[in-house]
Coordinates of C-alpha atoms and ligand atoms in Angstrom, one line a residue:
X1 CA 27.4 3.5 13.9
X2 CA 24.5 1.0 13.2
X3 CA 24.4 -0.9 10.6
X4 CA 21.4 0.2 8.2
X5 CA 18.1 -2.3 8.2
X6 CA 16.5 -3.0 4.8
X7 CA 12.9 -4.2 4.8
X8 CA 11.7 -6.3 2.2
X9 CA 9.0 -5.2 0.2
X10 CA 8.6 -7.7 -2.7
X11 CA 5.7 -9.5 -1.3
X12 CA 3.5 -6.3 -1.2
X13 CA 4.6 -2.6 -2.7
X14 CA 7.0 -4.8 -5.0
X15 CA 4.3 -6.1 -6.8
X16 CA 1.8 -3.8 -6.4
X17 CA 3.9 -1.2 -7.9
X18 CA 5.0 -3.0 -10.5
X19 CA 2.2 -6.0 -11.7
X20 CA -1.1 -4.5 -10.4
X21 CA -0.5 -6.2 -7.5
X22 CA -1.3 -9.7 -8.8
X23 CA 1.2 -12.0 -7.4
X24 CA -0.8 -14.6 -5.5
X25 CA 0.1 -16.4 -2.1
X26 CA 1.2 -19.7 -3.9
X27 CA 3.9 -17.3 -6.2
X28 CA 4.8 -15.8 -2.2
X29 CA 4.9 -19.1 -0.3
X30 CA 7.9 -21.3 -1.7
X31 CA 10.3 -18.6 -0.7
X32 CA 8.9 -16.8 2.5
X33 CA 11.4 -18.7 4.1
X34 CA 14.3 -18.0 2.6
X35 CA 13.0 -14.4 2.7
X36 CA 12.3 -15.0 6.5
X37 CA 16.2 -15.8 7.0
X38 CA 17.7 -13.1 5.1
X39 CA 17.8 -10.6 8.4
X40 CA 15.5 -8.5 7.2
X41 CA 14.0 -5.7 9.3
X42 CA 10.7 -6.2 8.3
X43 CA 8.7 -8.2 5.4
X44 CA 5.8 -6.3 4.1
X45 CA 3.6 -8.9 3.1
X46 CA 0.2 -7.3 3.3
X47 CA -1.8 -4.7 3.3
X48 CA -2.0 -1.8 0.7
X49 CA -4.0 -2.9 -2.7
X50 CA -3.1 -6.8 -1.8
X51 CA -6.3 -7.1 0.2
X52 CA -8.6 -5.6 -2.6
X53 CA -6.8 -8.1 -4.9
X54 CA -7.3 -11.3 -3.3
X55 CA -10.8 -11.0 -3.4
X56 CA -11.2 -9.1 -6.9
X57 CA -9.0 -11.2 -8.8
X58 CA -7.2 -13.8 -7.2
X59 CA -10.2 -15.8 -5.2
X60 CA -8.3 -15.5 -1.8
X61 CA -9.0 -15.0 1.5
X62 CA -6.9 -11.9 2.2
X63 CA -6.5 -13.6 5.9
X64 CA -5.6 -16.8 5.0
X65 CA -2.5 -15.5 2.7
X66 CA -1.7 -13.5 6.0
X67 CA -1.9 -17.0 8.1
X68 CA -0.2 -18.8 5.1
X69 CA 2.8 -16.2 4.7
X70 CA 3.4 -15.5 9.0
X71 CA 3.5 -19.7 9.1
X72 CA 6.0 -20.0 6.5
X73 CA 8.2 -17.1 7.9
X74 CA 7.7 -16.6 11.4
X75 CA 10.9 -14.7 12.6
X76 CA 11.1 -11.8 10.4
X77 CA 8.0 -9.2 11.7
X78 CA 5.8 -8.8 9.4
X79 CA 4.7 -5.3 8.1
X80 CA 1.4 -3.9 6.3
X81 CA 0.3 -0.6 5.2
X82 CA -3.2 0.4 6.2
X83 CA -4.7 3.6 5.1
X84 CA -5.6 5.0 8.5
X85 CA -9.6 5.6 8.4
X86 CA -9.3 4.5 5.3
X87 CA -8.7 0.9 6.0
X88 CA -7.1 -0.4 2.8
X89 CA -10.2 1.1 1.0
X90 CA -10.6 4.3 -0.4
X91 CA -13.2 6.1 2.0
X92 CA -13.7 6.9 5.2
X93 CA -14.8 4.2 7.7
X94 CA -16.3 4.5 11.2
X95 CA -13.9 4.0 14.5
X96 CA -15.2 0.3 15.7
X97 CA -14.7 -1.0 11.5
X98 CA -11.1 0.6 11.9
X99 CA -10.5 -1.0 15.6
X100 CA -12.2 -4.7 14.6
X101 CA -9.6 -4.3 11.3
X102 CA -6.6 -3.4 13.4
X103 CA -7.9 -6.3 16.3
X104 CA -8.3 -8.9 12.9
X105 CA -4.9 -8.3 12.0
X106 CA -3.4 -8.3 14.4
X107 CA -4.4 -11.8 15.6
X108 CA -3.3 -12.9 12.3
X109 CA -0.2 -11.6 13.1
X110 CA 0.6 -8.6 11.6
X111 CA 3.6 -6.6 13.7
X112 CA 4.3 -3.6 12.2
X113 CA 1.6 -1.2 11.1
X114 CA 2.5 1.4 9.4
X115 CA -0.3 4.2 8.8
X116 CA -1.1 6.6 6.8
X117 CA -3.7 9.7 5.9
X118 CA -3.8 10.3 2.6
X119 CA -4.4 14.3 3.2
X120 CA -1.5 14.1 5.9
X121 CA -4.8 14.7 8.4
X122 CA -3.5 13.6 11.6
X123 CA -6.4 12.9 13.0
X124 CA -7.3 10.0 10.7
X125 CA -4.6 7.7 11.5
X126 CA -5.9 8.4 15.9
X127 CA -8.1 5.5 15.9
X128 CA -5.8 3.4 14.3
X129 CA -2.9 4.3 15.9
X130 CA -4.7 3.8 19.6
X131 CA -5.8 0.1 18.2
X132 CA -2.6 -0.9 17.0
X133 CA -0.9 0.4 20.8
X134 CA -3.9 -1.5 22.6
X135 CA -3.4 -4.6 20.2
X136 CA 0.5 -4.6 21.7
X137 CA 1.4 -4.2 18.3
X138 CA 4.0 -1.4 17.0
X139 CA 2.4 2.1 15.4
X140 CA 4.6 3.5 12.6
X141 CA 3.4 6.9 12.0
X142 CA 3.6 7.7 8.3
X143 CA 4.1 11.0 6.8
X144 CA 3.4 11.2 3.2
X145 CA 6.1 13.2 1.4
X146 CA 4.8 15.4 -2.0
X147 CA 5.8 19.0 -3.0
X148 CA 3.6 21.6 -3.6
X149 CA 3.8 25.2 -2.8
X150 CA 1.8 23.9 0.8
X151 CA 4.0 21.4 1.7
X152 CA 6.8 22.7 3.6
X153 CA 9.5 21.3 5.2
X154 CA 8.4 22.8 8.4
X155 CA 5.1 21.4 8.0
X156 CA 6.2 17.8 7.7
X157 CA 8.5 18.1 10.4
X158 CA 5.4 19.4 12.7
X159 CA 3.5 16.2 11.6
X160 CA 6.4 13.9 12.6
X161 CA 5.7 15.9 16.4
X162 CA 1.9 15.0 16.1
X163 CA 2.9 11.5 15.0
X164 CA 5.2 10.8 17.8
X165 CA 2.6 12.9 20.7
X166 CA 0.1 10.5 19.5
X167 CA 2.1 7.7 20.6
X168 CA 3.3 6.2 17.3
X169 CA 6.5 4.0 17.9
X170 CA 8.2 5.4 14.6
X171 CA 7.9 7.3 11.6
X172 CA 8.2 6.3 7.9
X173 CA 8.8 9.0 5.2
X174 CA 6.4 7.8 2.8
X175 CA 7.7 9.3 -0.6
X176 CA 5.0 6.9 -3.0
X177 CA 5.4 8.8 -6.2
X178 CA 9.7 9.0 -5.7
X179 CA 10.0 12.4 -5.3
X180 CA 12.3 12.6 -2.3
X181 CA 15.8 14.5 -3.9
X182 CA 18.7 13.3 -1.9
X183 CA 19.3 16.9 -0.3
X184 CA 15.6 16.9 1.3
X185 CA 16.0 13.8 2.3
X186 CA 19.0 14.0 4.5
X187 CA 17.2 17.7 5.7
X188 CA 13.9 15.8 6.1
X189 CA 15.7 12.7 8.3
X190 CA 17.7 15.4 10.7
X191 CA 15.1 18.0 11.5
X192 CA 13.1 14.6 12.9
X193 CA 15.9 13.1 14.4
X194 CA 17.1 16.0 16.2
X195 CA 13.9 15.7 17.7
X196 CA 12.7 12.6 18.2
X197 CA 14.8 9.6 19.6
X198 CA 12.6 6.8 18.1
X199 CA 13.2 5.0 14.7
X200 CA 12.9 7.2 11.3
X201 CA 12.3 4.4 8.0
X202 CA 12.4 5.9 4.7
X203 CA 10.7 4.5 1.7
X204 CA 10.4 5.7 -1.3
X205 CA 10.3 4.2 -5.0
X206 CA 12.7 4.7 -8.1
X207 CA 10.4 6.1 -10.5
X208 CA 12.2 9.1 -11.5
X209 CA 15.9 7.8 -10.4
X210 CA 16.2 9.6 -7.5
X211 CA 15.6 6.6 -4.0
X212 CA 18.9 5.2 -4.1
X213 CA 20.7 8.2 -3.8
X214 CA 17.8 9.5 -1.5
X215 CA 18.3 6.6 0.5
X216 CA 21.9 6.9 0.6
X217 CA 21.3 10.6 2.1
X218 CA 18.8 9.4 4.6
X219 CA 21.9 6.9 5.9
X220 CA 24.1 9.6 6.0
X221 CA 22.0 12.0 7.8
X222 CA 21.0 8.5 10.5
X223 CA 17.9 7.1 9.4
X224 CA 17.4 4.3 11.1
X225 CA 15.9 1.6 8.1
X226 CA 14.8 1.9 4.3
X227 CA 12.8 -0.3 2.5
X228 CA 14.1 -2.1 -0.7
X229 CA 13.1 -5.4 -2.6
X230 CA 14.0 -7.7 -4.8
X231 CA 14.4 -7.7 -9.0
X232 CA 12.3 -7.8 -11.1
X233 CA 9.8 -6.7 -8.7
X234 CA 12.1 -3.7 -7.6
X235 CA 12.8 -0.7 -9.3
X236 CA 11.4 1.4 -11.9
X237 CA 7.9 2.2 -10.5
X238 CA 9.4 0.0 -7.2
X239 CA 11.3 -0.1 -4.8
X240 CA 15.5 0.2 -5.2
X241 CA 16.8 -3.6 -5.5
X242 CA 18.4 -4.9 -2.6
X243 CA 21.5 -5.7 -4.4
X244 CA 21.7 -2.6 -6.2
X245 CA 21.6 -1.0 -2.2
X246 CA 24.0 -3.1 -0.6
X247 CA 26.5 -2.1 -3.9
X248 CA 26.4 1.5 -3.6
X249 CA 27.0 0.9 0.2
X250 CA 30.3 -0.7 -0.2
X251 CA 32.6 0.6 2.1
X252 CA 30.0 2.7 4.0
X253 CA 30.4 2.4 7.8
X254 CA 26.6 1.9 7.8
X255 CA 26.5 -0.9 5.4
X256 CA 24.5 -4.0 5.3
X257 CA 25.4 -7.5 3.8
X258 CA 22.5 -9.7 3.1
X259 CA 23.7 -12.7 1.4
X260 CA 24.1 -12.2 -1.9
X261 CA 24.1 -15.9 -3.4
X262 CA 20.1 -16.6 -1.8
X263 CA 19.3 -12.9 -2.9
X264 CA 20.7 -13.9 -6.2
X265 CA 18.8 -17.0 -5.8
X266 CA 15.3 -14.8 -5.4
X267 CA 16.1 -13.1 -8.2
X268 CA 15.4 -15.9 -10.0
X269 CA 12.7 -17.2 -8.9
X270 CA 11.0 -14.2 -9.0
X271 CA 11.8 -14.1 -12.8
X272 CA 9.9 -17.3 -12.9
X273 CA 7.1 -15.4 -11.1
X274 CA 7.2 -12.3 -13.6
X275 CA 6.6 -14.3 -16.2
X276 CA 3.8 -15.9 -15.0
X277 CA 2.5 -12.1 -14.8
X278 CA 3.8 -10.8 -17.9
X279 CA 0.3 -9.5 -18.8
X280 CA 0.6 -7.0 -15.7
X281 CA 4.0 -6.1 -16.1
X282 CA 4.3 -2.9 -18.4
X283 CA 8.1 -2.3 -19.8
X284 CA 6.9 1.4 -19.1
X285 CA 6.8 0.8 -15.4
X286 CA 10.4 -0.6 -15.0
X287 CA 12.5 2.5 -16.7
X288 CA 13.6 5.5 -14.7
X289 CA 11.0 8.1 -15.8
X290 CA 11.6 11.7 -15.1
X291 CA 8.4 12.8 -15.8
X292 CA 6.9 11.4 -12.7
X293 CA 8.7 14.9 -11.4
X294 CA 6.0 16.3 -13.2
X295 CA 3.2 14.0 -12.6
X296 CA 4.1 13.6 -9.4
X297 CA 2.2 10.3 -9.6
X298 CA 3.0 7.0 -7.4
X299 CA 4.5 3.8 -8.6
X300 CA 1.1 1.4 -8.1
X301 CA -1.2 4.2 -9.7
X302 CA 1.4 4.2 -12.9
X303 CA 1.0 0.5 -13.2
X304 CA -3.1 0.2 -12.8
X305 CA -3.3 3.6 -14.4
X306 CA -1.7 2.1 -17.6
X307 CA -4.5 -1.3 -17.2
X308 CA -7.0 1.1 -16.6
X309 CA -6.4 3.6 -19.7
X310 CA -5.9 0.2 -21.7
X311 CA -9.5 -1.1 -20.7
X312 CA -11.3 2.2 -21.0
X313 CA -10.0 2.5 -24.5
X314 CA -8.1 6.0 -23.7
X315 CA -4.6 4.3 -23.8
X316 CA -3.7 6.9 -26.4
X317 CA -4.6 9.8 -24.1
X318 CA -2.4 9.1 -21.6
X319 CA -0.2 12.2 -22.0
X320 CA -3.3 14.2 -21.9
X321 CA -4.5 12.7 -18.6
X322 CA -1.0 12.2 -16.8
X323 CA -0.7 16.1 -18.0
X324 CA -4.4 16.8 -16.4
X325 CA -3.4 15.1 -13.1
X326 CA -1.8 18.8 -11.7
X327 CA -4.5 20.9 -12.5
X328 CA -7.0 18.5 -10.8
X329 CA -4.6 18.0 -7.7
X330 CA -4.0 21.8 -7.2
X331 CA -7.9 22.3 -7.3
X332 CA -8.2 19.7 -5.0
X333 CA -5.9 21.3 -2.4
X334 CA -2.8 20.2 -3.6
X335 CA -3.0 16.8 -2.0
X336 CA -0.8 14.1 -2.0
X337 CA -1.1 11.7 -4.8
X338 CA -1.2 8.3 -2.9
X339 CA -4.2 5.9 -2.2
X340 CA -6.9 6.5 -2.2
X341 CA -6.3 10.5 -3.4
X342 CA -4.4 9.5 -6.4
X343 CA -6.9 7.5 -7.9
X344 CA -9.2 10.1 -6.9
X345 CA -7.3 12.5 -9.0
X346 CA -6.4 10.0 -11.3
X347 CA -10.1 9.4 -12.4
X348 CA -11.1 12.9 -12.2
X349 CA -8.7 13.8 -15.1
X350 CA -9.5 11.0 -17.1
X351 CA -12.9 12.7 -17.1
X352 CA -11.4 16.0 -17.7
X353 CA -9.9 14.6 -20.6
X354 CA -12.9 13.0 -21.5
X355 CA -15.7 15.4 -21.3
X356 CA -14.1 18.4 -20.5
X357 CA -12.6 20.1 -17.5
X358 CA -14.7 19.6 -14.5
X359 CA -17.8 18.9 -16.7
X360 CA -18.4 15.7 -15.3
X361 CA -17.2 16.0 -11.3
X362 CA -17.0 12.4 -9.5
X363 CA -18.7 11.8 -6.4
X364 CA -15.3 11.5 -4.8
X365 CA -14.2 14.5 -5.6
X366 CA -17.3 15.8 -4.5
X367 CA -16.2 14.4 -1.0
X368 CA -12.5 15.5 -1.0
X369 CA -14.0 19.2 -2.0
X370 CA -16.2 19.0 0.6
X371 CA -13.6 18.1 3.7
X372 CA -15.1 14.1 3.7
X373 CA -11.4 12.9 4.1
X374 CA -10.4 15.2 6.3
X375 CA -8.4 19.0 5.9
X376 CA -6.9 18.8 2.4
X377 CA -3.3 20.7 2.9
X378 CA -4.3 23.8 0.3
X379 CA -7.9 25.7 -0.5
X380 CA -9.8 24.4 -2.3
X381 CA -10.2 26.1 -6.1
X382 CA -13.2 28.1 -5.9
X383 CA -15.1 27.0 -9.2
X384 CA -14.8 23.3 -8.0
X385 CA -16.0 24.0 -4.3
X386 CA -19.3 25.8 -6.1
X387 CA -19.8 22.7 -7.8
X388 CA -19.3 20.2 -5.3
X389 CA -21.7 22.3 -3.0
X390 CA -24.5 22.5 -5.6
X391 CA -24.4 19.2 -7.3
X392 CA -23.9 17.4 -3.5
X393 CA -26.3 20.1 -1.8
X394 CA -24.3 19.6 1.1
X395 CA -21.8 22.3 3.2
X396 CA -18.2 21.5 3.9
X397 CA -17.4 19.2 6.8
X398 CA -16.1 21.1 9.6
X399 CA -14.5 18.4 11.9
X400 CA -12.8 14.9 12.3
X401 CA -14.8 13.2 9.2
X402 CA -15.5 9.9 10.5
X403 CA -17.3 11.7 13.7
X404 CA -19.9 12.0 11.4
X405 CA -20.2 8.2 10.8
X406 CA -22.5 6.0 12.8
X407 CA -21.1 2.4 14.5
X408 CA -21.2 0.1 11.4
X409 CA -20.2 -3.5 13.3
X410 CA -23.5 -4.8 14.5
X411 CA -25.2 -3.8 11.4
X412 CA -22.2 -5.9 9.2
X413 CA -22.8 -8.9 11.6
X414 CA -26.6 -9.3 10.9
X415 CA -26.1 -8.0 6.6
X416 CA -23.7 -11.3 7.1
X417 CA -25.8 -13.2 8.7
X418 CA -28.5 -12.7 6.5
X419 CA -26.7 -13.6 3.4
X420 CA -25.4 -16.9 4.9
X421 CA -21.7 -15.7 5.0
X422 CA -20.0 -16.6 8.2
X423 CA -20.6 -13.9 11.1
X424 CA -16.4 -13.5 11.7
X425 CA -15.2 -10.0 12.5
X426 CA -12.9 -10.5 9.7
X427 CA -15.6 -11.4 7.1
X428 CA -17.2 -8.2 8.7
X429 CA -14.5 -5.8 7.8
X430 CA -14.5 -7.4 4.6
X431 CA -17.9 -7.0 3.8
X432 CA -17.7 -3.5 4.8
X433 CA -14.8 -2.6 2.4
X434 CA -15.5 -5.2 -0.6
X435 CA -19.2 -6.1 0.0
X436 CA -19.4 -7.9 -3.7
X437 CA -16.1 -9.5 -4.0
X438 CA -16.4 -10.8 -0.2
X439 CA -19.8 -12.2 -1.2
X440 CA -18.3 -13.6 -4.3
X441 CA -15.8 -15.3 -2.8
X442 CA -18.2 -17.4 -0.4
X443 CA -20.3 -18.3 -3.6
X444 CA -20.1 -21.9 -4.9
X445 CA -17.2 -21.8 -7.7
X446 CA -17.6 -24.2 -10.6
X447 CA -14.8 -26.6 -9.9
X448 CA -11.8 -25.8 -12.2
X449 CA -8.1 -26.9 -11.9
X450 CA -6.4 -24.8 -9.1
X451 CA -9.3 -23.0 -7.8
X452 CA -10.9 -24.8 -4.9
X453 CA -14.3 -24.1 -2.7
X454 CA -14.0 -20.8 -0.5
X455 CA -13.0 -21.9 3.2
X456 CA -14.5 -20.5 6.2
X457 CA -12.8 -18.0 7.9
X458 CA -11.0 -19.2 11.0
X459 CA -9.7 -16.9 14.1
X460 CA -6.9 -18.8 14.5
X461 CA -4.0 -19.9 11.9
X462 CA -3.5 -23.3 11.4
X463 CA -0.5 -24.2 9.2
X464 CA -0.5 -27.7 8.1
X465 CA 2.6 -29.3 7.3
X466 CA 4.0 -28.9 3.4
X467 CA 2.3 -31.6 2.1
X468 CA 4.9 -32.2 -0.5
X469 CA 8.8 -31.4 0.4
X470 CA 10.4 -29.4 -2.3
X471 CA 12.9 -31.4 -4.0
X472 CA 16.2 -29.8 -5.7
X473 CA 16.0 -29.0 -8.9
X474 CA 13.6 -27.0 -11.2
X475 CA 10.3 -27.8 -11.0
X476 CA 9.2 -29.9 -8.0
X477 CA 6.0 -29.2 -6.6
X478 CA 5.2 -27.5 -3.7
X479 CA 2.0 -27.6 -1.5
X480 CA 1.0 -26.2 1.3
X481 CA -2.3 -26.4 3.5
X482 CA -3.2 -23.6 5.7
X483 CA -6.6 -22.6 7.0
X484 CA -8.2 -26.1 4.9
X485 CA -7.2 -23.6 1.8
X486 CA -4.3 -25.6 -0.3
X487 CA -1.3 -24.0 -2.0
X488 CA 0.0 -25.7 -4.5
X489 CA 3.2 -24.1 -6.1
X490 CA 6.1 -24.9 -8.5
X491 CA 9.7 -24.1 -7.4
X492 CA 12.7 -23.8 -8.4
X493 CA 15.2 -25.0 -4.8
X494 CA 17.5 -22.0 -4.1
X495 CA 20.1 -21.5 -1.7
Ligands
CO1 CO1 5.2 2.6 -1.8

């Protein structure tokens, strides 16, 4: 039997699920390689909410911390999740955006794409899925796992069989809001693997308590990997530790021993790191919460949802919206709660709450109503579909969705152009997903201690030396030039 693979996940849905995704590239850098030497399967460094966050809050060139993390840990493959037509935003994008993302990526070096439709539309992850196979990159085909009285067993299976026709090189079992019960699980892994030779991962998070012993099922029933990370970025709202894994494997004929004096090690330096993000850290996101049964939300929405309640003032509501979030998602077709659906759903009961049920409908929910996304898995409820139609004065969409959009590249190259940005496919895709924040980021900062000009985008990664060693012992300084754009870190030496 084959020893279980564990990919890491603290650089990416680690944080994102449980600090609003705010741990920057200097917190990452200082121990990518010991990361990178661990034997993991995969690291997921990027991707997901991380690309939004560079730009909106962290004043970093998403492709520069991809450059930056691939130099300091080049053996490991390196994983992102990408939101099929989606991108990493949360609408639909034409086919050459999608194909100039994937191309952008993967000369940066990403490896292992794993994709996913938030509606579970196959035909929004072709495009990327084609790119990613051209690119000579590997597809992982993800299906997103929820329960609802539309989502069947049988029906995930049949997507697994679309997935794999399509050319995909494995499939993930995205369970995002932890929802995956051990039984289903195994059930889930075997109906897949008893047709389909190629790799089945399994990720899921530990909201309600259930992805250790979901993941200890899916080894049982021959899953091939599962993702895990590392405390105190694991999990809660996150991913099950990688400690906490390899302990309840103990004696398993499938278990795998990562060193556990430099996982130790990372533990404590990512304490350091938590506390440098205590402000996005919510004690409410690291205990086992059974109520996400309910709720059915994922770990990152918990974590932003809590930040966002907190700035809109409605912190004290948020049993009334988290309690709103099932009506809206059964009107909406019972979708899946996972970017960009959940915060779809997410907003629209907020103004439910707010101003009264469907009283006030968002534009996006305007566009899930009306088939924008894709097929949603369940009707849609009546009263909302009347509403969407009348306020939009527009019919339901009838095929793929982003058949509808024009070729958007040309147009991004000149808009860049004519702003005095750099004309780079990446800044392109960019621009076309965070127009503001890209432009922000090439605007003359007022120089301030560890925030230095924006760099120009470069095709090709160009990893200076560390411009400092680390020494042993807490504290020494760190730095690290990649792409002109310095990292400057302080670590604590593990082994
Ligand atoms: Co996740």
């Amino acid at each position: 039997m084959k020893p279980i693979i564990f990919n890491n996940t603290v650089l990416r849905d680690g944080h994102q699920s449980l600090a609003a995704t705010r741990m920057t590239t200097a917190q990452m850098l200082p121990v990518a390689p010991t990361l990178d030497g661990l034997g993991f399967g995969a690291l997921e460094t990027w991707g997901g909410a991380t690309i939004d966050s560079c730009l909106r809050y962290l004043n970093e060139n998403p492709f520069d911390r991809l450059d930056a993390l691939k130099a300091a840990s080049p053996r490991t493959p390196h994983m992102m999740l990408l939101r099929g037509q989606n991108i990493v935003q949360y609408t639909s994008f034409p086919d050459d955006v999608v194909e100039a993302f994937v191309r952008c990526s993967a000369r940066h070096g990403m490896d292992v794409f794993r994709i996913f439709d938030a509606l579970n539309d196959a035909r929004n992850l072709r495009t990327a899925v084609r790119t990613v196979k051209a690119s000579g990159k590997h597809a992982q085909g993800a299906i997103c796992y929820t329960t609802s009285p539309v989502h069947t067993p049988e029906k995930l299976s049949a997507l697994a069989d679309e997935l794999v026709e399509m050319g995909c090189d494995s499939i993930c079992i995205k369970d995002m809001a932890g929802l995956l019960a051990p039984r289903i699980t195994h059930d889930l892994v075997k109906a897949i693997k008893s047709r389909h030779t190629l790799p089945v991962i399994v990720h899921s998070h530990e909201t309600a308590g259930l992805a250790l012993a979901s993941y200890m099922a899916a080894i049982d029933a021959g899953a091939d990997a599962v993702d895990t990370s590392i405390t105190p970025f694991a999990n809660g709202t996150g991913q099950p530790d990688t400690v906490r894994m390899q302990a309840a494997l103990a004696g398993h004929p499938r278990a795998t021993v990562h060193d556990p004096r430099v996982l130790f090690g990372l533990r404590k330096y990512f304490e350091g790191v938590a506390e440098q993000l205590a402000k996005f850290m919510s004690p409410a996101n690291d205990r086992v919460d059974s109520d996400a049964l309910c709720y059915q939300v994922p770990g990152g929405m918990l974590s932003n949802f809590r930040t966002q309640l907190v700035e809109m003032k409605m912190a004290d509501r948020f049993n009334e919206v988290m309690a709103e979030v099932p009506v809206v998602r059964e009107a909406l077709g019972w979708i899946p709660l996972v970017t960009p659906t959940s915060q779809i759903v997410g907003t629209q009961a907020m103004l439910n709450v707010k101003f009264g049920r469907w009283k006030n409908l968002a534009q996006a929910s305007i566009d899930i109503a009306l088939g924008k996304y894709g097929r949603p898995p369940g009707p849609i409820n009546p009263e909302v579909l009347a509403l969407a139609r009348k306020q939009s004065g527009q019919e339901p969409v009838a095929g793929r969705p982003a058949d509808l959009l024009a070729p958007r590249m040309p147009k991004l190259r000149e808009e860049l152009a004519a702003k005095g940005l750099p004309v780079t496919d990446e800044n392109a895709v960019l621009f076309a997903m965070f127009p503001r924040e890209t432009e922000a980021f090439y605007k003359p900062k007022p120089a301030a201690a560890g925030s230095s000009a924006a760099p120009a985008a470069k095709p090709a990664p160009a990893a200076g030396a560390p411009a400092a060693a680390a020494a042993p012992g807490k504290g020494a300084r760190f730095a690290l030039t990649v792409n002109d754009r310095r990292y400057e870190a302080t670590v604590e030496v593990i082994n």
